[in-house]
GROMACS .gro file of C-alpha atoms in nm:
model
  301
    1MET     CA    1  12.602 -23.782  -1.847
    2TYR     CA    2  12.873 -23.597  -1.646
    3ASP     CA    3  12.797 -23.831  -1.347
    4ASP     CA    4  12.848 -24.132  -1.570
    5LEU     CA    5  13.174 -23.993  -1.700
    6LEU     CA    6  13.311 -23.937  -1.348
    7LYS     CA    7  13.210 -24.290  -1.247
    8ALA     CA    8  13.399 -24.428  -1.543
    9VAL     CA    9  13.710 -24.242  -1.434
   10ASP     CA   10  13.664 -24.395  -1.094
   11ASP     CA   11  13.676 -24.738  -1.254
   12GLY     CA   12  13.999 -24.652  -1.450
   13GLN     CA   13  13.824 -24.591  -1.785
   14ILE     CA   14  13.864 -24.324  -2.048
   15THR     CA   15  13.543 -24.186  -2.199
   16ILE     CA   16  13.504 -24.089  -2.566
   17VAL     CA   17  13.218 -23.853  -2.636
   18VAL     CA   18  13.090 -23.783  -2.980
   19MET     CA   19  12.904 -23.450  -3.008
   20ILE     CA   20  12.652 -23.495  -3.298
   21ASP     CA   21  12.557 -23.191  -3.487
   22LEU     CA   22  12.248 -23.193  -3.721
   23SER     CA   23  12.219 -22.965  -4.025
   24ALA     CA   24  11.892 -22.758  -4.015
   25ALA     CA   25  11.737 -23.036  -3.809
   26PHE     CA   26  11.397 -22.891  -3.748
   27ASP     CA   27  11.355 -22.783  -4.118
   28THR     CA   28  11.418 -23.127  -4.269
   29ILE     CA   29  11.167 -23.342  -4.086
   30ASP     CA   30  10.948 -23.542  -4.331
   31ILE     CA   31  10.583 -23.483  -4.218
   32PRO     CA   32  10.437 -23.817  -4.342
   33ILE     CA   33  10.717 -24.001  -4.170
   34ALA     CA   34  10.659 -23.800  -3.849
   35LEU     CA   35  10.290 -23.885  -3.852
   36HIS     CA   36  10.383 -24.259  -3.913
   37ILE     CA   37  10.620 -24.247  -3.615
   38LEU     CA   38  10.361 -24.081  -3.387
   39HIS     CA   39  10.102 -24.348  -3.478
   40ASP     CA   40  10.315 -24.662  -3.470
   41ASP     CA   41  10.570 -24.584  -3.205
   42PHE     CA   42  10.369 -24.376  -2.965
   43GLY     CA   43  10.011 -24.481  -3.031
   44ILE     CA   44   9.874 -24.137  -3.122
   45ASP     CA   45   9.561 -24.188  -3.335
   46ASP     CA   46   9.228 -24.057  -3.444
   47VAL     CA   47   9.156 -23.692  -3.349
   48PRO     CA   48   9.484 -23.622  -3.169
   49LEU     CA   49   9.677 -23.735  -3.482
   50GLN     CA   50   9.454 -23.524  -3.700
   51TRP     CA   51   9.526 -23.224  -3.473
   52ILE     CA   52   9.895 -23.273  -3.522
   53LYS     CA   53   9.860 -23.323  -3.896
   54SER     CA   54   9.665 -23.001  -3.932
   55TYR     CA   55   9.934 -22.822  -3.729
   56LEU     CA   56  10.212 -22.949  -3.949
   57THR     CA   57  10.052 -22.922  -4.294
   58ASP     CA   58   9.929 -22.634  -4.516
   59ARG     CA   59  10.197 -22.402  -4.378
   60THR     CA   60  10.359 -22.120  -4.578
   61MET     CA   61  10.650 -21.881  -4.535
   62LYS     CA   62  10.795 -21.562  -4.679
   63VAL     CA   63  11.073 -21.329  -4.598
   64ILE     CA   64  11.018 -20.961  -4.531
   65ILE     CA   65  11.315 -20.711  -4.526
   66ASN     CA   66  11.203 -20.357  -4.448
   67ASN     CA   67  10.913 -20.311  -4.699
   68ASP     CA   68  11.022 -20.574  -4.945
   69SER     CA   69  10.853 -20.921  -4.938
   70SER     CA   70  10.960 -21.237  -5.103
   71ARG     CA   71  10.710 -21.466  -5.276
   72GLN     CA   72  10.509 -21.689  -5.047
   73GLU     CA   73  10.609 -22.054  -5.055
   74ASN     CA   74  10.445 -22.372  -4.931
   75LEU     CA   75  10.636 -22.556  -4.653
   76MET     CA   76  10.658 -22.925  -4.741
   77PHE     CA   77  10.895 -23.030  -4.461
   78GLY     CA   78  10.993 -22.934  -4.104
   79VAL     CA   79  10.821 -22.845  -3.779
   80PRO     CA   80  10.760 -22.489  -3.645
   81GLN     CA   81  11.058 -22.373  -3.443
   82GLY     CA   82  11.005 -22.170  -3.130
   83SER     CA   83  10.695 -22.362  -3.033
   84CYS     CA   84  10.649 -22.624  -2.759
   85ALA     CA   85  10.464 -22.861  -3.001
   86GLY     CA   86  10.746 -22.845  -3.257
   87LEU     CA   87  11.010 -22.935  -3.000
   88VAL     CA   88  10.809 -23.232  -2.876
   89ILE     CA   89  10.730 -23.363  -3.216
   90PHE     CA   90  11.094 -23.340  -3.313
   91THR     CA   91  11.201 -23.527  -2.992
   92LEU     CA   92  10.951 -23.803  -3.068
   93TYR     CA   93  11.065 -23.813  -3.432
   94ILE     CA   94  11.426 -23.878  -3.336
   95ALA     CA   95  11.356 -24.106  -3.044
   96ALA     CA   96  11.414 -24.425  -3.246
   97LEU     CA   97  11.780 -24.330  -3.270
   98LYS     CA   98  11.816 -24.495  -2.930
   99ARG     CA   99  11.749 -24.837  -3.090
  100VAL     CA  100  12.039 -24.784  -3.327
  101VAL     CA  101  12.287 -24.696  -3.050
  102LYS     CA  102  12.156 -24.976  -2.823
  103LYS     CA  103  12.320 -25.235  -3.051
  104TYR     CA  104  12.663 -25.109  -2.944
  105PRO     CA  105  12.849 -25.065  -2.613
  106ALA     CA  106  12.758 -24.702  -2.606
  107GLN     CA  107  12.524 -24.468  -2.433
  108LEU     CA  108  12.311 -24.202  -2.607
  109HIS     CA  109  12.241 -23.877  -2.423
  110GLY     CA  110  12.034 -23.602  -2.576
  111TYR     CA  111  11.722 -23.397  -2.623
  112ALA     CA  112  11.574 -23.261  -2.948
  113ASP     CA  113  11.859 -23.196  -3.191
  114ASP     CA  114  12.139 -23.210  -2.927
  115HIS     CA  115  12.279 -23.566  -2.897
  116LYS     CA  116  12.597 -23.718  -2.770
  117VAL     CA  117  12.732 -24.076  -2.791
  118ALA     CA  118  12.957 -24.186  -2.511
  119LEU     CA  119  13.175 -24.499  -2.492
  120GLN     CA  120  13.423 -24.613  -2.230
  121ILE     CA  121  13.770 -24.759  -2.298
  122GLN     CA  122  13.972 -24.950  -2.038
  123ALA     CA  123  14.289 -24.740  -2.009
  124GLY     CA  124  14.597 -24.922  -2.128
  125ASN     CA  125  14.413 -25.221  -2.277
  126ILE     CA  126  14.510 -25.225  -2.648
  127GLU     CA  127  14.255 -25.494  -2.738
  128ASN     CA  128  13.968 -25.314  -2.564
  129GLU     CA  129  14.070 -24.981  -2.725
  130THR     CA  130  14.074 -25.135  -3.073
  131TYR     CA  131  13.737 -25.303  -3.015
  132VAL     CA  132  13.573 -24.988  -2.874
  133LEU     CA  133  13.700 -24.772  -3.156
  134GLU     CA  134  13.572 -25.026  -3.423
  135GLN     CA  135  13.230 -25.024  -3.245
  136LEU     CA  136  13.229 -24.649  -3.241
  137SER     CA  137  13.303 -24.625  -3.615
  138ALA     CA  138  13.026 -24.881  -3.688
  139CYS     CA  139  12.787 -24.697  -3.461
  140LEU     CA  140  12.841 -24.363  -3.632
  141ASP     CA  141  12.802 -24.520  -3.971
  142ASN     CA  142  12.465 -24.660  -3.863
  143ILE     CA  143  12.358 -24.324  -3.711
  144SER     CA  144  12.438 -24.159  -4.038
  145SER     CA  145  12.242 -24.414  -4.234
  146TRP     CA  146  11.948 -24.391  -3.999
  147MET     CA  147  11.939 -24.015  -4.030
  148ALA     CA  148  11.952 -24.033  -4.410
  149LYS     CA  149  11.655 -24.269  -4.397
  150TYR     CA  150  11.457 -24.026  -4.187
  151LYS     CA  151  11.562 -23.719  -4.396
  152LEU     CA  152  11.803 -23.584  -4.134
  153LYS     CA  153  12.167 -23.500  -4.196
  154MET     CA  154  12.463 -23.532  -3.961
  155ASN     CA  155  12.694 -23.231  -4.003
  156ASN     CA  156  13.025 -23.412  -4.006
  157ALA     CA  157  13.222 -23.084  -4.015
  158LYS     CA  158  13.076 -22.977  -3.682
  159THR     CA  159  13.045 -23.327  -3.519
  160GLU     CA  160  13.329 -23.344  -3.261
  161ILE     CA  161  13.489 -23.621  -3.065
  162ILE     CA  162  13.646 -23.540  -2.728
  163LEU     CA  163  13.813 -23.716  -2.432
  164TYR     CA  164  13.612 -23.581  -2.138
  165GLU     CA  165  13.794 -23.439  -1.830
  166ILE     CA  166  13.740 -23.106  -1.652
  167PRO     CA  167  14.019 -23.005  -1.399
  168VAL     CA  168  13.929 -22.823  -1.087
  169TYR     CA  169  14.129 -22.515  -1.180
  170GLN     CA  170  13.865 -22.441  -1.446
  171ILE     CA  171  13.634 -22.320  -1.169
  172ASP     CA  172  13.895 -22.062  -1.071
  173ARG     CA  173  13.917 -21.942  -1.429
  174LEU     CA  174  13.539 -21.921  -1.450
  175GLN     CA  175  13.539 -21.721  -1.127
  176ARG     CA  176  13.789 -21.466  -1.265
  177LEU     CA  177  13.572 -21.438  -1.567
  178GLN     CA  178  13.261 -21.382  -1.365
  179ASN     CA  179  13.443 -21.112  -1.154
  180GLN     CA  180  13.549 -20.926  -1.472
  181ALA     CA  181  13.194 -20.954  -1.612
  182ALA     CA  182  13.058 -20.799  -1.293
  183ARG     CA  183  13.302 -20.499  -1.335
  184VAL     CA  184  13.196 -20.459  -1.697
  185VAL     CA  185  12.825 -20.475  -1.622
  186MET     CA  186  12.850 -20.229  -1.331
  187ASN     CA  187  13.117 -20.015  -1.512
  188VAL     CA  188  13.309 -20.006  -1.186
  189TYR     CA  189  13.675 -20.113  -1.174
  190ASP     CA  190  13.792 -19.981  -0.841
  191GLN     CA  191  13.570 -20.194  -0.598
  192PRO     CA  192  13.613 -20.553  -0.477
  193SER     CA  193  13.441 -20.800  -0.711
  194ALA     CA  194  13.262 -20.964  -0.419
  195ASP     CA  195  13.076 -20.632  -0.356
  196LEU     CA  196  12.978 -20.600  -0.724
  197ARG     CA  197  12.854 -20.957  -0.735
  198LYS     CA  198  12.643 -20.897  -0.429
  199SER     CA  199  12.488 -20.581  -0.595
  200LEU     CA  200  12.400 -20.792  -0.904
  201HIS     CA  201  12.269 -21.086  -0.686
  202TRP     CA  202  12.529 -21.313  -0.849
  203LEU     CA  203  12.647 -21.617  -0.650
  204PRO     CA  204  13.019 -21.703  -0.688
  205VAL     CA  205  13.076 -21.986  -0.939
  206LYS     CA  206  13.139 -22.258  -0.681
  207ALA     CA  207  12.836 -22.150  -0.474
  208ARG     CA  208  12.622 -22.143  -0.793
  209ILE     CA  209  12.726 -22.490  -0.869
  210MET     CA  210  12.628 -22.598  -0.517
  211PHE     CA  211  12.300 -22.411  -0.538
  212LYS     CA  212  12.202 -22.584  -0.870
  213VAL     CA  213  12.298 -22.927  -0.738
  214ILE     CA  214  12.102 -22.872  -0.420
  215LEU     CA  215  11.795 -22.764  -0.613
  216ILE     CA  216  11.814 -23.094  -0.811
  217VAL     CA  217  11.825 -23.287  -0.475
  218PHE     CA  218  11.523 -23.080  -0.359
  219ARG     CA  219  11.334 -23.187  -0.673
  220VAL     CA  220  11.437 -23.550  -0.615
  221ILE     CA  221  11.287 -23.534  -0.267
  222HIS     CA  222  10.963 -23.390  -0.397
  223GLY     CA  223  10.939 -23.630  -0.685
  224THR     CA  224  10.963 -23.359  -0.960
  225ALA     CA  225  11.307 -23.463  -1.088
  226PRO     CA  226  11.340 -23.706  -1.388
  227THR     CA  227  11.356 -24.076  -1.291
  228TYR     CA  228  11.712 -24.117  -1.408
  229LEU     CA  229  11.816 -23.859  -1.146
  230ILE     CA  230  11.610 -23.998  -0.876
  231THR     CA  231  11.784 -24.337  -0.906
  232LEU     CA  232  12.118 -24.170  -0.826
  233PHE     CA  233  12.021 -24.104  -0.458
  234ASN     CA  234  11.955 -24.323  -0.165
  235CYS     CA  235  11.801 -24.217   0.158
  236VAL     CA  236  11.976 -24.302   0.486
  237ARG     CA  237  11.687 -24.522   0.588
  238ARG     CA  238  11.683 -24.683   0.238
  239LYS     CA  239  11.310 -24.662   0.202
  240TYR     CA  240  11.167 -24.739  -0.140
  241ARG     CA  241  10.980 -24.405  -0.150
  242LEU     CA  242  11.154 -24.080  -0.046
  243ARG     CA  243  11.006 -23.912   0.264
  244SER     CA  244  10.865 -23.566   0.224
  245ALA     CA  245  11.079 -23.274   0.340
  246ALA     CA  246  10.777 -23.171   0.546
  247ASP     CA  247  10.825 -23.464   0.780
  248ASP     CA  248  10.953 -23.406   1.135
  249THR     CA  249  11.295 -23.549   1.038
  250CYS     CA  250  11.415 -23.407   0.711
  251THR     CA  251  11.553 -23.633   0.444
  252GLN     CA  252  11.922 -23.733   0.472
  253PHE     CA  253  12.104 -23.921   0.196
  254VAL     CA  254  12.375 -24.185   0.184
  255VAL     CA  255  12.702 -24.038   0.047
  256PRO     CA  256  12.859 -24.302  -0.186
  257ARG     CA  257  13.227 -24.377  -0.148
  258ARG     CA  258  13.450 -24.337  -0.461
  259ARG     CA  259  13.809 -24.436  -0.517
  260THR     CA  260  13.924 -24.114  -0.685
  261ARG     CA  261  13.883 -23.743  -0.606
  262LEU     CA  262  13.755 -23.675  -0.957
  263ALA     CA  263  13.463 -23.913  -0.904
  264ASP     CA  264  13.387 -23.736  -0.578
  265ARG     CA  265  13.272 -23.441  -0.793
  266SER     CA  266  12.985 -23.646  -0.943
  267ILE     CA  267  12.632 -23.531  -0.856
  268SER     CA  268  12.556 -23.863  -0.688
  269VAL     CA  269  12.828 -23.786  -0.437
  270MET     CA  270  12.822 -23.405  -0.413
  271GLY     CA  271  12.441 -23.389  -0.410
  272PRO     CA  272  12.392 -23.588  -0.091
  273LYS     CA  273  12.705 -23.440   0.076
  274TRP     CA  274  12.590 -23.075   0.023
  275TRP     CA  275  12.225 -23.146   0.099
  276ASN     CA  276  12.315 -23.321   0.432
  277ALA     CA  277  12.525 -23.023   0.530
  278LEU     CA  278  12.239 -22.778   0.494
  279PRO     CA  279  12.073 -22.630   0.807
  280LYS     CA  280  11.749 -22.809   0.896
  281GLU     CA  281  11.538 -22.504   0.829
  282LEU     CA  282  11.659 -22.509   0.465
  283LYS     CA  283  11.610 -22.883   0.419
  284CYS     CA  284  11.253 -22.871   0.544
  285ILE     CA  285  11.136 -22.585   0.317
  286ALA     CA  286  10.842 -22.702   0.111
  287SER     CA  287  10.868 -22.474  -0.197
  288ILE     CA  288  11.136 -22.386  -0.445
  289GLY     CA  289  11.057 -22.014  -0.411
  290ASN     CA  290  11.126 -22.015  -0.041
  291CYS     CA  291  11.431 -22.242  -0.098
  292ILE     CA  292  11.575 -21.988  -0.352
  293GLN     CA  293  11.524 -21.700  -0.107
  294LYS     CA  294  11.670 -21.885   0.190
  295ASN     CA  295  11.968 -22.023  -0.002
  296THR     CA  296  12.051 -21.676  -0.145
  297GLU     CA  297  12.058 -21.526   0.201
  298SER     CA  298  12.227 -21.812   0.369
  299THR     CA  299  12.595 -21.781   0.468
  300SER     CA  300  12.640 -22.159   0.439
  301LEU     CA  301  12.710 -22.125   0.073
   0.00000   0.00000   0.00000
């Protein structure tokens, strides 16, 4: 999503992001509706569907405080929290929300109960601004109606709208915060923060950002990154399939050109730029474990 926002800035657009908050999302799922969605939308049937049904039904709960216990109650709604299956079932349950947002000039980003709706406005174009805001209002109304139909509730008090822009100076503020955190953790206030970070095996904030982005590129090369990330990168030779890092010549990427410095901070630009600058021995590492060890030790960060 951040990459899309920076590209919009490069095109002279302002992005509005709506951060949608759900009230007790996992606890309000209607189990019959969930089973219906799994069957009709995802083709889950017969024994697998019965497994899921048995997992979601005939559940009880009670509260125990010290030696006192409440009365046991049957759970008629919701999926178990803290379980892999509960998270996946909820994600499938809410997947149809994409069809609601698709009707509008907006993008939906999210996973489980964390969703954001993003729209772009052409800066300085009053007609475009009016149109987009009208579309945003209609989109949110339909999202609220859809959630009511599926027994979910959008928490309007916690749903926020922001204009997205992160200045570079925030990295410096984060670095000062990390330095202070290192002093607090080590309970040492008379030594350089760099020495304390080294003792804690903490990379500086900028280097940590680079490290995380480079790991994403590593996963792109090895085919373990999500498809939407893989499509952001192009090899120098522009082959359809990415070559393995185990080849004699390690993978190099095309660095896209952007019109603004802000857009240069997108992962589709910084990822190829930082990857291409790595030493060959790092780019040709075959496993993430070795990559983490080498990158931590490398002075190139």
